[in-house]
Amino acid sequence: MTNVVMISPGYPAEMAYFTRALAAVGATVIGVGDQPAHALPEAARGALAHYEHVSLADEGAVLTALRGLSRHARIDQVECLWEPYMLLAARLREAFGLPGMSVAATVPFRDKELMKRALDSAGIRTPWHASATTVAEVWEAADKIGYPLIVKPIAGAGSADTYRVDSASDLGDVLPHLRHVPEVSVEEFVDGEEFTYDTVCAGGQILFEHILWYRPRPLQMAQHEWVSPVAISLRELEVPHLQGGRQMGQQVLAALGFDTGFTHMEWYRKHDGEVVFGEIGARPPGVRVVDMMNFATDGDVYVGWADAVVHGRMSPLEQRYNVGSICKRAHGSGRISSVSGLDRLLAEYGDSVLAVDLQPVGAPRRDWRASTIGDGIVFVRNRDLPRVIEMTERFASDLQLYAQ
């Protein structure tokens, strides 16, 4: 039996399902995290053979805890799917002489500038880019790249602290908001549609692939409170307009030497058909996209990932449906006071609505800047893509939450 250390087995929330999946494929799972044991979600707590409660920000304390544990139990591998601690996991593997991603292999997935340099060397089209650690360097990069451009953290995740800048005046306005960011990437703004290319791999082979279509682009979702972020998991991956992104994704994995685990890549398709790389993480997508994969396949991608990392295999999954997610943000502030439009939409779309997970009346409104999901999420599915587009647009426009 394989003994797997899972870093942060219960946070973020979806980590609990990956932890449970490791136990489901026969691994003995040892959790290491900074949540108290009683605060772990039941899905994680019930799957763990042992739990070490330790600050993940204290690398020395984590190493000491695992060295003590290793006197009593063999450690075979270390897994981590939460971006901030992927380098910690890599250092632990090196400290214990374990297989898996090394520090050198992990760094390009965390440092956006090194990532793009590696892909530039492989001949993959990336946005024109430069890194900057000072205000002067940001201005210099902007002069070289030209406007519009994007400024974002080198080691960030998602759209946090990411800004579109259309002019020198805009850049002057944005820079004060980035004082807390030690290093930023300044890059060309690529105008086009934005997609993901997500995979589960084992031994350098792609065992599962998935494409998500963002509507609108994540940067617009992050900048405008009134937007209901929509994403669509696409059933037909063989259609011509997706082939450039799929091929690029495969080339990116090869160029970065990715071997085993989950990857989440974002890419752009410009209006002239050119495909441009965005960024990639050695982790699953967030915002419950793995749940969308399960809805699309009627399968279990959590277990598929666990099978891949523990046993080097994954049962084939068929994309059967297009699946849409619609995230909602309440109007107003304070506590949720009412919901309108839901009953009418449920009556109209019936069995195509898979789940409705909204903040209940009386619950405090969430900070829309800190969470893409905001005040709730709805999932719909259908084999017909136009039908899913219609449903996502209707839920985006007609379902409203109010707070006061």
XYZ file of C-alpha atoms in Angstrom:
404
model
C 0.000 0.000 0.000
C 1.223 3.491 -0.908
C 1.532 6.064 1.880
C 0.724 9.505 0.460
C 1.245 12.801 2.281
C -1.455 15.249 1.185
C -0.583 18.890 1.803
C -3.638 20.913 2.915
C -6.130 18.049 2.639
C -9.174 20.150 3.519
C -8.572 23.634 2.124
C -9.621 24.991 -0.337
C -12.887 23.041 -0.099
C -12.333 20.867 -3.183
C -9.120 19.469 -1.694
C -11.286 17.277 0.532
C -12.568 15.403 -2.517
C -9.062 14.799 -3.852
C -8.072 13.532 -0.393
C -11.031 11.182 -0.306
C -10.177 9.989 -3.809
C -6.645 9.012 -2.741
C -8.106 6.755 -0.059
C -10.655 5.403 -2.547
C -7.896 4.091 -4.848
C -6.166 2.306 -1.967
C -3.630 4.835 -0.683
C -3.000 5.429 3.002
C -3.400 9.195 3.264
C -1.455 11.320 5.759
C -2.700 14.881 5.947
C -0.529 17.899 6.727
C -2.302 21.219 7.099
C -2.882 24.329 9.154
C -6.559 23.652 9.869
C -7.323 22.045 13.220
C -8.380 18.437 12.720
C -11.938 19.144 13.865
C -12.256 21.874 11.212
C -11.475 19.540 8.316
C -14.412 18.729 6.033
C -15.819 15.285 6.725
C -14.798 14.069 3.249
C -11.161 14.718 4.188
C -11.311 13.759 7.862
C -12.834 10.368 7.083
C -10.169 9.594 4.485
C -7.088 10.323 6.608
C -5.125 7.656 8.425
C -3.197 10.374 10.282
C -3.151 14.167 10.426
C -0.345 16.573 11.340
C -1.617 20.020 12.338
C 1.217 22.406 11.517
C 1.642 25.834 9.935
C 2.278 25.306 6.229
C 3.995 28.685 6.114
C 6.688 27.270 8.424
C 8.607 24.938 6.140
C 10.965 23.874 8.921
C 8.053 22.870 11.148
C 6.496 20.814 8.346
C 9.794 19.055 7.678
C 10.304 18.347 11.385
C 6.797 16.910 11.704
C 7.276 14.612 8.724
C 10.751 13.516 9.833
C 9.236 12.476 13.149
C 6.412 10.683 11.379
C 8.807 8.896 9.038
C 10.330 7.053 12.017
C 7.012 5.236 12.392
C 5.581 5.130 8.867
C 7.111 5.028 5.411
C 6.419 8.070 3.214
C 6.108 7.122 -0.458
C 4.957 10.344 -2.099
C 3.858 13.899 -1.443
C 0.910 15.510 -3.219
C -0.242 19.122 -3.206
C -2.907 20.713 -5.391
C -3.067 24.137 -3.751
C -0.934 26.671 -5.583
C 0.738 28.461 -2.625
C 2.340 25.280 -1.288
C 3.448 23.487 -4.436
C 7.059 24.546 -3.868
C 6.817 23.288 -0.275
C 5.718 19.902 -1.634
C 8.624 19.882 -4.087
C 11.142 20.648 -1.318
C 9.683 17.861 0.818
C 10.076 15.405 -2.045
C 13.708 16.386 -2.403
C 14.310 16.212 1.351
C 12.942 12.655 1.518
C 14.245 11.500 -1.871
C 10.762 10.906 -3.266
C 9.531 10.802 -6.858
C 7.397 13.582 -8.279
C 7.922 17.205 -9.278
C 11.244 18.641 -8.133
C 11.816 22.269 -7.208
C 13.357 22.915 -10.632
C 10.337 21.368 -12.356
C 7.868 23.253 -10.157
C 9.290 26.772 -10.390
C 8.259 27.392 -14.050
C 4.672 26.555 -13.107
C 4.747 29.176 -10.335
C 6.845 31.963 -11.898
C 4.977 33.374 -14.901
C 8.057 35.028 -16.382
C 10.213 31.879 -16.228
C 7.234 29.940 -17.589
C 7.001 32.157 -20.648
C 10.755 32.212 -21.212
C 10.813 28.407 -21.286
C 7.969 28.358 -23.780
C 9.542 31.117 -25.882
C 12.616 28.893 -26.174
C 10.378 26.047 -27.368
C 8.882 28.241 -30.092
C 5.452 28.550 -28.481
C 3.598 31.837 -29.001
C 3.307 33.695 -25.709
C 2.277 37.313 -25.097
C 5.187 39.741 -25.381
C 6.313 40.072 -21.801
C 8.834 41.263 -19.212
C 9.207 41.010 -15.447
C 9.573 43.997 -13.168
C 10.409 44.503 -9.492
C 10.449 48.319 -9.450
C 8.190 51.073 -10.731
C 10.932 52.150 -13.157
C 11.128 48.642 -14.599
C 7.343 48.555 -15.099
C 7.496 51.827 -17.062
C 10.419 50.539 -19.116
C 8.580 47.298 -19.952
C 5.440 49.216 -20.896
C 7.424 51.392 -23.293
C 8.870 48.307 -24.998
C 5.654 46.260 -25.166
C 3.178 49.043 -25.905
C -0.464 49.503 -24.923
C -2.847 47.893 -24.183
C -1.065 45.605 -21.767
C -1.689 43.448 -18.700
C 0.108 43.838 -15.375
C -0.163 40.927 -12.955
C 1.829 39.153 -10.212
C 4.606 36.813 -11.293
C 3.440 34.136 -8.816
C -0.272 34.872 -8.667
C -3.242 32.613 -9.312
C -6.419 33.527 -11.145
C -7.151 37.200 -11.773
C -6.082 38.602 -8.381
C -4.142 41.884 -8.690
C -4.415 41.698 -12.489
C -5.038 44.888 -14.454
C -5.584 45.838 -18.053
C -3.769 49.078 -18.844
C -4.679 51.040 -21.986
C -2.439 54.077 -21.601
C 0.393 55.632 -19.621
C -2.217 57.490 -17.581
C -3.918 54.177 -16.713
C -0.584 52.691 -15.696
C 0.043 55.585 -13.336
C -3.332 54.898 -11.720
C -2.702 51.142 -11.381
C 0.807 51.170 -9.937
C -0.215 52.256 -6.397
C -2.495 49.198 -6.207
C 0.493 46.896 -6.802
C 2.798 48.159 -4.045
C 2.273 44.936 -2.070
C 3.289 42.736 -5.031
C 7.063 42.074 -5.037
C 7.366 41.206 -8.737
C 4.979 41.630 -11.635
C 4.709 40.424 -15.209
C 4.064 43.137 -17.780
C 2.694 41.622 -20.961
C 0.876 42.224 -24.202
C -2.919 42.302 -23.954
C -4.200 39.586 -26.285
C -7.623 40.433 -27.711
C -9.657 37.283 -28.295
C -11.711 34.533 -26.711
C -10.264 32.769 -23.682
C -10.300 29.036 -23.010
C -8.625 26.510 -20.753
C -6.851 23.285 -21.588
C -6.921 21.002 -18.546
C -5.372 17.557 -18.273
C -4.704 14.600 -16.020
C -1.418 12.933 -16.922
C 0.645 9.952 -15.814
C 4.147 9.090 -16.952
C 4.131 11.982 -19.420
C 0.972 10.687 -21.153
C -2.279 12.656 -21.276
C -5.035 10.438 -19.852
C -7.823 13.020 -19.770
C -8.254 16.399 -21.431
C -10.860 19.107 -21.012
C -11.582 22.536 -22.482
C -13.512 25.311 -20.745
C -14.796 28.436 -22.496
C -14.926 31.635 -20.433
C -17.831 34.043 -21.091
C -16.741 36.809 -20.639
C -12.986 36.703 -20.118
C -11.844 36.338 -16.480
C -10.334 39.829 -16.444
C -13.740 41.339 -17.258
C -15.309 39.141 -14.573
C -12.801 40.481 -12.066
C -13.225 44.145 -13.017
C -17.005 44.519 -13.166
C -19.207 43.690 -10.206
C -22.385 43.478 -12.302
C -21.024 40.608 -14.435
C -22.304 37.081 -13.755
C -19.234 34.968 -14.600
C -20.108 32.132 -16.982
C -17.993 29.168 -18.032
C -18.883 26.306 -20.375
C -17.245 22.866 -20.310
C -17.242 21.831 -23.966
C -18.404 18.393 -25.097
C -16.885 18.368 -28.580
C -13.123 18.771 -28.378
C -12.507 17.767 -31.997
C -14.073 20.881 -33.565
C -11.609 22.820 -35.763
C -11.438 26.068 -33.763
C -10.180 24.228 -30.642
C -7.366 22.274 -32.306
C -4.778 25.032 -32.079
C -5.302 25.295 -28.321
C -5.180 21.525 -27.821
C -1.973 21.244 -29.822
C -0.440 24.157 -27.951
C -1.404 22.560 -24.644
C 0.332 19.346 -25.579
C 3.430 21.273 -26.674
C 3.468 23.259 -23.411
C 3.362 20.080 -21.302
C 6.234 18.626 -23.322
C 8.291 21.830 -23.128
C 7.885 22.038 -19.340
C 8.532 18.309 -18.900
C 5.297 17.662 -17.025
C 4.960 14.036 -15.973
C 2.109 13.152 -13.612
C -0.847 14.984 -12.093
C -3.346 17.709 -12.945
C -2.665 20.743 -15.139
C -4.727 23.841 -15.820
C -3.729 26.024 -18.779
C -5.364 29.192 -20.110
C -5.062 30.205 -23.738
C -6.446 32.749 -26.189
C -7.882 32.449 -29.680
C -7.574 35.754 -31.497
C -10.143 36.937 -34.025
C -7.794 36.007 -36.879
C -7.477 32.437 -35.532
C -4.013 32.833 -33.992
C -3.576 30.891 -30.742
C -1.625 32.462 -27.871
C -0.557 30.884 -24.582
C -1.818 32.470 -21.357
C -0.454 30.635 -18.322
C -0.392 27.167 -16.761
C -0.502 25.688 -13.270
C 0.363 22.169 -12.152
C -2.975 21.912 -10.374
C -6.686 21.547 -11.137
C -8.835 24.527 -12.087
C -10.895 26.147 -9.350
C -14.466 27.524 -9.259
C -15.801 23.947 -9.130
C -14.613 23.154 -12.662
C -13.713 19.589 -11.618
C -17.380 19.183 -10.652
C -18.232 20.387 -14.159
C -15.950 17.701 -15.578
C -17.870 15.132 -13.550
C -21.201 16.487 -14.778
C -19.892 16.424 -18.365
C -18.722 12.805 -18.209
C -20.992 11.256 -15.570
C -17.660 10.146 -14.083
C -15.333 10.975 -11.195
C -12.287 13.017 -12.176
C -11.205 13.269 -8.530
C -10.760 9.494 -8.492
C -9.233 9.607 -11.967
C -6.528 11.977 -10.726
C -5.882 9.794 -7.679
C -5.579 6.694 -9.847
C -3.123 8.540 -12.101
C -0.825 9.754 -9.318
C -0.913 6.530 -7.274
C -1.195 3.813 -9.930
C -0.211 5.560 -13.166
C -3.566 4.889 -14.841
C -7.007 6.411 -15.318
C -10.220 4.868 -16.578
C -11.346 6.550 -19.838
C -14.035 9.195 -19.472
C -16.295 10.306 -22.321
C -17.418 13.921 -22.717
C -21.197 13.411 -22.931
C -22.556 16.896 -22.265
C -21.798 20.562 -22.507
C -21.952 21.935 -18.950
C -22.407 25.571 -17.988
C -21.759 27.318 -14.684
C -23.207 30.702 -13.783
C -21.832 32.554 -10.750
C -24.026 35.166 -9.123
C -23.246 38.385 -7.273
C -25.923 40.022 -5.184
C -26.965 43.647 -5.687
C -26.491 45.806 -2.629
C -24.585 45.127 0.573
C -25.167 43.440 3.896
C -27.228 40.246 4.026
C -29.057 38.445 1.246
C -32.632 39.721 1.396
C -34.325 38.137 -1.628
C -33.903 36.055 -4.802
C -35.890 36.678 -7.969
C -36.321 34.728 -11.199
C -35.221 31.326 -9.924
C -38.621 29.604 -9.883
C -39.405 30.731 -13.420
C -36.038 29.504 -14.742
C -36.349 26.139 -12.991
C -39.823 25.674 -14.446
C -38.544 26.491 -17.922
C -35.351 24.435 -17.992
C -36.288 21.583 -15.646
C -33.969 18.590 -15.811
C -31.204 20.585 -17.524
C -30.502 22.366 -14.216
C -28.118 20.134 -12.258
C -27.549 22.132 -9.086
C -28.384 25.483 -7.532
C -26.041 26.520 -4.719
C -26.896 30.082 -3.681
C -26.346 31.944 -0.437
C -29.595 31.623 1.546
C -31.708 34.606 2.511
C -30.231 36.040 5.686
C -26.655 35.011 4.907
C -24.025 37.760 4.586
C -23.103 38.786 1.087
C -19.626 37.602 0.049
C -16.841 39.839 -1.236
C -17.126 39.477 -5.011
C -13.499 40.536 -5.454
C -12.224 37.633 -3.318
C -14.260 34.826 -4.899
C -15.330 34.201 -8.485
C -18.266 32.157 -7.183
C -19.465 35.168 -5.214
C -22.910 34.595 -3.732
C -23.579 31.290 -5.407
C -23.362 29.121 -8.490
C -25.764 27.296 -10.804
C -24.920 24.364 -13.093
C -26.770 23.431 -16.284
C -26.080 20.851 -18.973
C -27.250 19.630 -22.372
C -25.711 17.818 -25.306
C -26.585 20.801 -27.494
C -24.143 23.715 -27.088
C -26.554 26.470 -28.235
C -29.019 25.276 -25.611
C -26.365 25.576 -22.876
C -25.374 29.035 -24.115
C -29.034 30.062 -23.956
C -29.477 28.738 -20.421
C -26.298 30.385 -19.102
C -27.324 33.720 -20.600
C -30.800 33.468 -19.101
C -29.507 32.601 -15.626
C -26.957 35.411 -15.930
C -29.611 37.988 -16.799
C -32.840 36.779 -15.146
C -31.669 35.309 -11.841
C -31.017 38.109 -9.368
C -29.955 38.179 -5.724
C -30.436 41.255 -3.555
C -28.751 42.270 -0.308
C -29.447 45.001 2.214
